[in-house]
Short mmCIF file of C-alpha atoms in Angstrom, two decimals:
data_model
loop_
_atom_site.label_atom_id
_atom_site.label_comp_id
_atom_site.label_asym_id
_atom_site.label_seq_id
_atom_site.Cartn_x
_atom_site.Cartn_y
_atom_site.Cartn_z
CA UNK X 1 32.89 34.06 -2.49
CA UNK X 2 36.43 33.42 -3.34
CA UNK X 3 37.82 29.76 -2.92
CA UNK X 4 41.52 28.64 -2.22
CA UNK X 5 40.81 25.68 -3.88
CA UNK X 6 38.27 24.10 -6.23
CA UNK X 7 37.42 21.02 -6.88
CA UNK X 8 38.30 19.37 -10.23
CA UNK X 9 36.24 16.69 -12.05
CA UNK X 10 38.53 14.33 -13.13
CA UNK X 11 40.12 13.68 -9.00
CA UNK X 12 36.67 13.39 -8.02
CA UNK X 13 36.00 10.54 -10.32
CA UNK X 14 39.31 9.08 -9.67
CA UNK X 15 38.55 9.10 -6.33
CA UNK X 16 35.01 7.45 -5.47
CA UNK X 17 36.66 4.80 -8.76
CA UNK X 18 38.52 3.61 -5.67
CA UNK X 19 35.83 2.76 -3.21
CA UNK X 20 33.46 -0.23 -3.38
CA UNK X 21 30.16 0.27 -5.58
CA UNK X 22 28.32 -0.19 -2.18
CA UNK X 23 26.23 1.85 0.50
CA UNK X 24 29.41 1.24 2.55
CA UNK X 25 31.76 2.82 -0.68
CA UNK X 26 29.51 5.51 -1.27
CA UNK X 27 28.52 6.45 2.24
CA UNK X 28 32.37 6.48 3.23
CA UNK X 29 32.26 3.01 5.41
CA UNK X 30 28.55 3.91 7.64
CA UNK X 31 26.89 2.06 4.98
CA UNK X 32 25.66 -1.12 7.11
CA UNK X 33 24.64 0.74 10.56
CA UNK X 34 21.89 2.91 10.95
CA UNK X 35 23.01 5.80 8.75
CA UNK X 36 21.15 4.59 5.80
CA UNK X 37 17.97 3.63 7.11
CA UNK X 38 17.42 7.18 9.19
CA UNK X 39 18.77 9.55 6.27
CA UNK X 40 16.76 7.47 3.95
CA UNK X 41 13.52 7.84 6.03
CA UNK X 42 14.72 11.26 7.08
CA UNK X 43 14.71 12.60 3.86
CA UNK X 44 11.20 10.83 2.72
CA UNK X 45 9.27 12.57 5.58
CA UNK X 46 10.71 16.15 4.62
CA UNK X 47 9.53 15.36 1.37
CA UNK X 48 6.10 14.85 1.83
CA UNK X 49 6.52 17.64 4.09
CA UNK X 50 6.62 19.89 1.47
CA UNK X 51 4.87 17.88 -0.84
CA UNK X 52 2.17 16.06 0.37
CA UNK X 53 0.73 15.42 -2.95
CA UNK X 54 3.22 12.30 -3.64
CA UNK X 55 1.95 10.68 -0.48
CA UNK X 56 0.69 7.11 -1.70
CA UNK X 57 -1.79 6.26 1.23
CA UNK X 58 -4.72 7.90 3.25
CA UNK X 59 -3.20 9.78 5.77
CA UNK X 60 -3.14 12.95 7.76
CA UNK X 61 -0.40 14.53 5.18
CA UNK X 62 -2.38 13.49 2.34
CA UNK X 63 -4.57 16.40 0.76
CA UNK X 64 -8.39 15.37 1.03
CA UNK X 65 -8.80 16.79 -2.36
CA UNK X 66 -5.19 16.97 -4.23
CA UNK X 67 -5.02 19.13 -7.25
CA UNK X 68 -6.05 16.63 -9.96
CA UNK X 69 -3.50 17.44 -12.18
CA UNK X 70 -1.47 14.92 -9.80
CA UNK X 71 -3.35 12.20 -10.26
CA UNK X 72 -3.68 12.68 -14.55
CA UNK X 73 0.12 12.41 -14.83
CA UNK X 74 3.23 10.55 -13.96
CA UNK X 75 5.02 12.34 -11.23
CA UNK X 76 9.15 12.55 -12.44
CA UNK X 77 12.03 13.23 -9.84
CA UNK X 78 16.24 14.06 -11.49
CA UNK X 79 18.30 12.38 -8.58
CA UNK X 80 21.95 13.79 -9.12
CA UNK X 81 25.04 12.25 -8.12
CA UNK X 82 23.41 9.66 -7.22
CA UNK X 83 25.95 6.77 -6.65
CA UNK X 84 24.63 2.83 -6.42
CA UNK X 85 21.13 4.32 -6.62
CA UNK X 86 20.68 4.28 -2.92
CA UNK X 87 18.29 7.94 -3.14
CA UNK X 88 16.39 6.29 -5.83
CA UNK X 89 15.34 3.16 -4.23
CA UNK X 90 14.89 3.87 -0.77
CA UNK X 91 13.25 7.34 -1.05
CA UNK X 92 12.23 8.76 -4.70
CA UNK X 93 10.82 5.41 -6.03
CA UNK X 94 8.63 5.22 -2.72
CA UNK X 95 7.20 8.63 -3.76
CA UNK X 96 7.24 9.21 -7.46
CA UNK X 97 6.35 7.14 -10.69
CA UNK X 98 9.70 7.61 -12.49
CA UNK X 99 12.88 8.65 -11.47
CA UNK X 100 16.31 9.72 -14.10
CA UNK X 101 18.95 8.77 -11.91
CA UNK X 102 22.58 10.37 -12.99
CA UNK X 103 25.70 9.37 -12.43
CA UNK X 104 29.47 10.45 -13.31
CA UNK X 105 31.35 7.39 -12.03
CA UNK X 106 31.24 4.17 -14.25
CA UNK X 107 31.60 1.45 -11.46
CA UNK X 108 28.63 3.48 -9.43
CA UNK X 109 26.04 4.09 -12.01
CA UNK X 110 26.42 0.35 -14.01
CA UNK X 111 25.89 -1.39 -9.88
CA UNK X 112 22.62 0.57 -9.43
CA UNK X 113 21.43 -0.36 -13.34
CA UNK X 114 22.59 -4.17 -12.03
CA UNK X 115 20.50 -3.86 -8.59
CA UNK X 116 17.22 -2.26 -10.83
CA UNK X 117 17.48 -5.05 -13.61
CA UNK X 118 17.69 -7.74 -10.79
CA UNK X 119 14.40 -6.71 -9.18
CA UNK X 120 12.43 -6.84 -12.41
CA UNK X 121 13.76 -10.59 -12.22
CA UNK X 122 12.58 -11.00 -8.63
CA UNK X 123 16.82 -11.83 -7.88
CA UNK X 124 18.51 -11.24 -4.96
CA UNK X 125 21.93 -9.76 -5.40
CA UNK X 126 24.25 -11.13 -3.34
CA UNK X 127 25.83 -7.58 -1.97
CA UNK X 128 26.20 -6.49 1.88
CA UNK X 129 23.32 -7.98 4.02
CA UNK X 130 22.81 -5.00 5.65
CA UNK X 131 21.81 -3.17 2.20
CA UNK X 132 18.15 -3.22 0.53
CA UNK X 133 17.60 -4.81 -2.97
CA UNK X 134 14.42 -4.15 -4.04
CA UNK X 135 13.47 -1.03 -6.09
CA UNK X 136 10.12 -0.01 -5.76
CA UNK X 137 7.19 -0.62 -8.73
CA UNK X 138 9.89 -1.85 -11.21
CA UNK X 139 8.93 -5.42 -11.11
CA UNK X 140 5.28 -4.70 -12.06
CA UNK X 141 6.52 -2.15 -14.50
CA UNK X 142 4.74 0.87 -12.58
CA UNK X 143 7.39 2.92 -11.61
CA UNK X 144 10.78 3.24 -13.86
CA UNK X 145 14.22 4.43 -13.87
CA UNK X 146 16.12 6.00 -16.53
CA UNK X 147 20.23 5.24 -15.76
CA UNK X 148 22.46 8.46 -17.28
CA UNK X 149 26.17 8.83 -16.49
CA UNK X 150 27.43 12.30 -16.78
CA UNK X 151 28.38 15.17 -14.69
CA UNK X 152 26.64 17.99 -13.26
CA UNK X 153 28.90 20.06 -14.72
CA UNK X 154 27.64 19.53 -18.13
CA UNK X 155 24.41 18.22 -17.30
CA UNK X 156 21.73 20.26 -18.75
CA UNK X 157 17.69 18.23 -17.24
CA UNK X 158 16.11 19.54 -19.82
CA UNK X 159 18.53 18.69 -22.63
CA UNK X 160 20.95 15.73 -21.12
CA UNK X 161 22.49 15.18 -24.55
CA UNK X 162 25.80 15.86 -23.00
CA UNK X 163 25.24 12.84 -21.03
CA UNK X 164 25.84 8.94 -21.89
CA UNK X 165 22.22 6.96 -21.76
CA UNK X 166 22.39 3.70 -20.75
CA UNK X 167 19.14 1.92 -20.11
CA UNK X 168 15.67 2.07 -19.13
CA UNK X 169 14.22 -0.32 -16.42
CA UNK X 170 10.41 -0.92 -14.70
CA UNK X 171 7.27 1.45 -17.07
CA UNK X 172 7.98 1.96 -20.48
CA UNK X 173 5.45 4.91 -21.58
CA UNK X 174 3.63 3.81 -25.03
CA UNK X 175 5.34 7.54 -26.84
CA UNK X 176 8.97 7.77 -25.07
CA UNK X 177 9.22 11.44 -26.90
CA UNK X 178 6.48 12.56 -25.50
CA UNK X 179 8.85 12.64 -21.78
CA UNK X 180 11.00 14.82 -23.85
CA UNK X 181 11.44 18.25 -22.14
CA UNK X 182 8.84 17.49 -20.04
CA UNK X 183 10.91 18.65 -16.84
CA UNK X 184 10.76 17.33 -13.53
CA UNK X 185 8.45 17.80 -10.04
CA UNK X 186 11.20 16.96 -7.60
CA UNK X 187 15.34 17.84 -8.26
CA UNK X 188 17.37 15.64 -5.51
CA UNK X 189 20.78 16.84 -4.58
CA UNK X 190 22.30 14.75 -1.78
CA UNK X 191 26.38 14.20 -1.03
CA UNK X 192 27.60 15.67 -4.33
CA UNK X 193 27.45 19.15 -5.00
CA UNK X 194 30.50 19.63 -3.25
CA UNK X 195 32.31 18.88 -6.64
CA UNK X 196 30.98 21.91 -8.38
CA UNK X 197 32.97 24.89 -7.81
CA UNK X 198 30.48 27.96 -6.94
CA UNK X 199 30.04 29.14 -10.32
CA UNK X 200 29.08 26.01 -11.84
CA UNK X 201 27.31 25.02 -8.44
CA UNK X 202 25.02 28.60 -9.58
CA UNK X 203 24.71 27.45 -13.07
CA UNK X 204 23.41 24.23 -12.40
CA UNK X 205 20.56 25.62 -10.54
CA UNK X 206 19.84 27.91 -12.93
CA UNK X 207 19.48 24.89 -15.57
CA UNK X 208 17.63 23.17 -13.11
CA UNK X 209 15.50 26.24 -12.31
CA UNK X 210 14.30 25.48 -16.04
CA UNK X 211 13.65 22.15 -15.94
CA UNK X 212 10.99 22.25 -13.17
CA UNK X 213 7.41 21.74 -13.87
CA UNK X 214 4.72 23.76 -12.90
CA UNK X 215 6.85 26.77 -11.39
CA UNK X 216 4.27 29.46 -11.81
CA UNK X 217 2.25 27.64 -8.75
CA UNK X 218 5.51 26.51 -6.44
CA UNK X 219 4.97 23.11 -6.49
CA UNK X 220 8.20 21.95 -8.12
CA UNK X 221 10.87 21.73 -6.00
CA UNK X 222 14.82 21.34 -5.91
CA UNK X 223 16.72 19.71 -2.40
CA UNK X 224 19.62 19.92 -1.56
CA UNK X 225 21.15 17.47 1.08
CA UNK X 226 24.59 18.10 2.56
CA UNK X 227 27.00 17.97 5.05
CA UNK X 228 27.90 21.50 7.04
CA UNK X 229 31.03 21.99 8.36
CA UNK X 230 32.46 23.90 11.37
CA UNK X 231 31.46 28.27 10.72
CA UNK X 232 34.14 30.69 11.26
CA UNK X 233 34.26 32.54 14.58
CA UNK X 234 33.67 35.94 12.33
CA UNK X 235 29.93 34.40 11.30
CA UNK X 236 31.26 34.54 8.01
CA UNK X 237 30.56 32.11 5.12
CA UNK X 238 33.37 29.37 5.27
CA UNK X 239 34.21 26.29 2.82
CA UNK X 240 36.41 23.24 3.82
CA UNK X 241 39.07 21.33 0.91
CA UNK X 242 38.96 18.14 0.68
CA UNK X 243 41.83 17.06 -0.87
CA UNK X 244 41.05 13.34 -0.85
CA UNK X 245 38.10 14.06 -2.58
CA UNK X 246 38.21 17.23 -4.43
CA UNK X 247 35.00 18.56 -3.02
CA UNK X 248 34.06 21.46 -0.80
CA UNK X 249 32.00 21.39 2.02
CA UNK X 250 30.14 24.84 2.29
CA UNK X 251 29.03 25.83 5.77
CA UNK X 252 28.22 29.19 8.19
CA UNK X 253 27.03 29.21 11.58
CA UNK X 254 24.07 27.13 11.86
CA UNK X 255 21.31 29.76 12.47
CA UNK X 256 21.86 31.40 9.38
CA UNK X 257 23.85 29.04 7.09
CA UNK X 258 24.97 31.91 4.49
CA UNK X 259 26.94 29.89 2.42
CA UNK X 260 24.79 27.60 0.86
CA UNK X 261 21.99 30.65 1.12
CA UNK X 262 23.77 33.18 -0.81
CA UNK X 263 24.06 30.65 -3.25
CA UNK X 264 20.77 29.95 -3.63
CA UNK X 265 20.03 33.53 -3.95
CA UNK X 266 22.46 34.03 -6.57
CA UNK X 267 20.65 31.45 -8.57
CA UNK X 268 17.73 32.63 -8.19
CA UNK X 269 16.03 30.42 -5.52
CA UNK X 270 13.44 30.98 -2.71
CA UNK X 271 14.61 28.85 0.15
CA UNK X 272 11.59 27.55 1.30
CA UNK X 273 12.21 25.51 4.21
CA UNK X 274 15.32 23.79 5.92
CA UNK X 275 15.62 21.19 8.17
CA UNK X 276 18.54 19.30 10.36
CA UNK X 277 18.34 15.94 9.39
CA UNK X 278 18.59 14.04 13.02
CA UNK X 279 19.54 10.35 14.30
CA UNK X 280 23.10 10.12 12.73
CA UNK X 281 25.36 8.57 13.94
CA UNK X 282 28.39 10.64 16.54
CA UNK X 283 31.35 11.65 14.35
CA UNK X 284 29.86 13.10 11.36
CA UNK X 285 29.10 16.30 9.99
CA UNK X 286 25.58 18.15 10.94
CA UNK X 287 23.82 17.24 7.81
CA UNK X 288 21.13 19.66 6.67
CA UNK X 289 18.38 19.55 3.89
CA UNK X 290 17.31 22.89 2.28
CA UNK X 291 14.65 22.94 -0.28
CA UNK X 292 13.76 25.48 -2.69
CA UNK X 293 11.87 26.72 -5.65
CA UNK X 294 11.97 29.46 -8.17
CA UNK X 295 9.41 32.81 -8.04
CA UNK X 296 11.16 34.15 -11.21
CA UNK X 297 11.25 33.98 -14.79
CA UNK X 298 14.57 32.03 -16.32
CA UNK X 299 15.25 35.29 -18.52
CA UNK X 300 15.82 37.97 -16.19
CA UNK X 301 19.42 35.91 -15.53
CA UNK X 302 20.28 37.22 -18.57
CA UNK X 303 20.05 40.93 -17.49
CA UNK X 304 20.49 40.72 -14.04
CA UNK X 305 21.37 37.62 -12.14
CA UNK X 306 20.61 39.37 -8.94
CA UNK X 307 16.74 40.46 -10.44
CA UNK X 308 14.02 38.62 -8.36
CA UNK X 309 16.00 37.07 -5.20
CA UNK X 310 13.40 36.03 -3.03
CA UNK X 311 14.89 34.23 -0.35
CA UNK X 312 12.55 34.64 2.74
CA UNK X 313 14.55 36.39 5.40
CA UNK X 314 12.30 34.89 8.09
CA UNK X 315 13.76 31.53 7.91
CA UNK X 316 17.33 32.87 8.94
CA UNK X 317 16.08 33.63 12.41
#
C-alpha cells in the first residue's frame, strides 16, 4: 500500500515533547474523564479473554486446571510506546509479573520511572487527581518494571541493545541474565504504531514475531490497540496524515478492516480475534483491538514473506 506521506521519527518526538507528561498529554486532553478508566478496563477484559491463564483470582475465566508451566514461571509482557506508563499500571501489571515498558520520548518515559519509584516508597505524587498512582506488586517487590527509551523503529525485544536502559523498579530476579532472550507472553501495542511507516510497521512484527514465547502452542500473543478512521466509499484500504503528529491512522470499512489486516498478513500473523473497544467518549475515533499470534516459523520470511499467511478469513465476515 502506497502512502502520500509517512511519518518521520524525529516530528513525532518533537511533537508529544510538547504536551504534558500526563494521562491528559498523552491521551490528547480526555485524560481526567472516563476515557481512561473504560479503555483501561476495556482492554484488561479482552485480555483475559484470550488469555485466561493470567487471571489472578477464582473465577469463571480462570482455567480449573491451567497448564502448569504458568504457574513455574514469571509471566513477561513488552508494552510499546507506552507514554507515562499508563498501559503498564492500570492493565499489564494487574495481569503479569513483569512488564519492559519502552519509550521514545524523554519527558514521557523518565514521569512513568518517577510514578513506579514513588510507589515502592508508598508516595503520592502530586499529579492530576483524576489519574491513578499506584503500580501494581512493585511495593512488595512482586511484580517489576524494566524502563527503556527507544523507538520501535530500531527496537529489536529480543535484543534491545539499540535502546537506552534506564532502571529497574519492584522484583529483582536473583540471575538478571538469565531474563536474557527469554522473550515475552504478551506484546502491547496501543496509540503508537501510527509512527511506523508500513514497512517498518511489518518489520517490527516480524521482530516481535521472534520474541514471543511458547509460539509452537499459540499462547503468546501480540495486540494491537488503535484508532480507525473514516473507510473510503470504494471499500478500499485508506490511511489518514497527521501532520501535527506525524502518524498515520490506518483504517477500511469496519466489517473487514483490510488495512491493518493485510498488514498483519504480510508479517506473518494469524489475526485471532478483534474487538470494538466500547464506552468512549462522543468525538473520537472507533477504537479497535486486534490480537494476533504467529503459526509460522521466523525463517520462511527470508524466502518468502508471503509463505504461511494464516489469517482466518472467518473473522472478516
Amino acid at each position: 500500500m502506497s502512502l502520500a506521506n509517512e511519518p518521520v521519527i524525529e516530528d513525532g518526538i518533537d511533537y508529544w515533547n510538547t504536551q504534558p507528561a500526563s494521562y491528559d498529554g498523552v491521551l490528547g486532553g480526555f485524560g481526567t474523564g472516563s476515557l481512561p478508566r473504560i479503555d483501561a478496563l476495556g482492554s484488561r477484559l479482552f485480555l483475559l479473554h484470550q488469555f485466561p491463564e493470567l487471571s489472578r483470582v477464582p473465577s469463571a475465566i480462570r482455567p480449573l486446571h491451567p497448564d502448569p508451566i504458568y504457574s513455574d514461571r514469571r509471566t513477561r509482557a513488552l508494552d510499546v510506546g507506552a507514554g507515562v506508563g499508563r498501559v503498564t499500571a492500570d492493565v499489564l501489571l494487574h495481569l503479569v509479573d513483569d512488564v519492559v515498558l519502552l519509550e521514545p520520548v524523554g519527558q514521557f518515559v523518565q514521569e512513568a520511572l518517577a510514578r513506579a519509584k514513588a510507589t515502592t516508597k508508598g508516595n503520592e505524587l502530586p499529579i492530576v487527581q483524576h489519574e491513578r498512582h499506584l503500580w501494581k506488586g512493585l511495593a512488595d517487590q512482586t511484580k517489576s518494571v524494566i524502563f527503556i527509551q527507544g523507538t520501535l523503529q530500531s527496537f529489536d525485544p529480543l535484543n534491545p541493545h539499540r535502546a537506552h536502559f534506564l532502571d529497574r523498579v519492584g522484583y529483582q530476579p536473583p540471575r538478571p541474565t538469565d531474563e536474557i532472550r527469554t522473550g515475552f507472553d504478551v506484546i502491547w501495542c496501543q496509540w503508537c504504531l501510527g509512527h511506523l511507516s508500513d514497512s517498518d510497521l511489518v518489520a517490527f512484527f516480524r521482530r516481535s514475531h521472534g520474541a514471543l514465547r511458547d509460539k509452537e502452542k499459540g499462547r503468546s500473543l501480540i495486540v494491537v490497540k488503535e484508532n480507525l478512521c473514516v473507510d473510503l466509499s470504494d471499500g478500499k484500504p485508506q490511511t489518514v496524515f497527521d501532520e501535527q503528529d506525524s502518524s498515520l491512522t490506518r483504517h477500511v470499512l469496519s466489517t473487514s478492516d483490510l488495512a491493518w489486516k493485510e498488514l498483519f498478513k504480510e508479517a506473518g500473523l494469524t489475526l485471532v480475534d478483534q474487538q470494538t473497544q466500547e464506552g468512549l467518549p462522543e468525538g473520537l475515533y472507533e477504537v479497535k483491538m486486534y490480537v494476533t499470534s504467529p503459526k509460522i516459523p521466523i525463517e520462511t520470511y527470508e524466502t518468502n514473506k508471503y509463505t504461511g499467511m494464516l489469517y482466518d478469513e472467518r473473522l472478516s465476515d
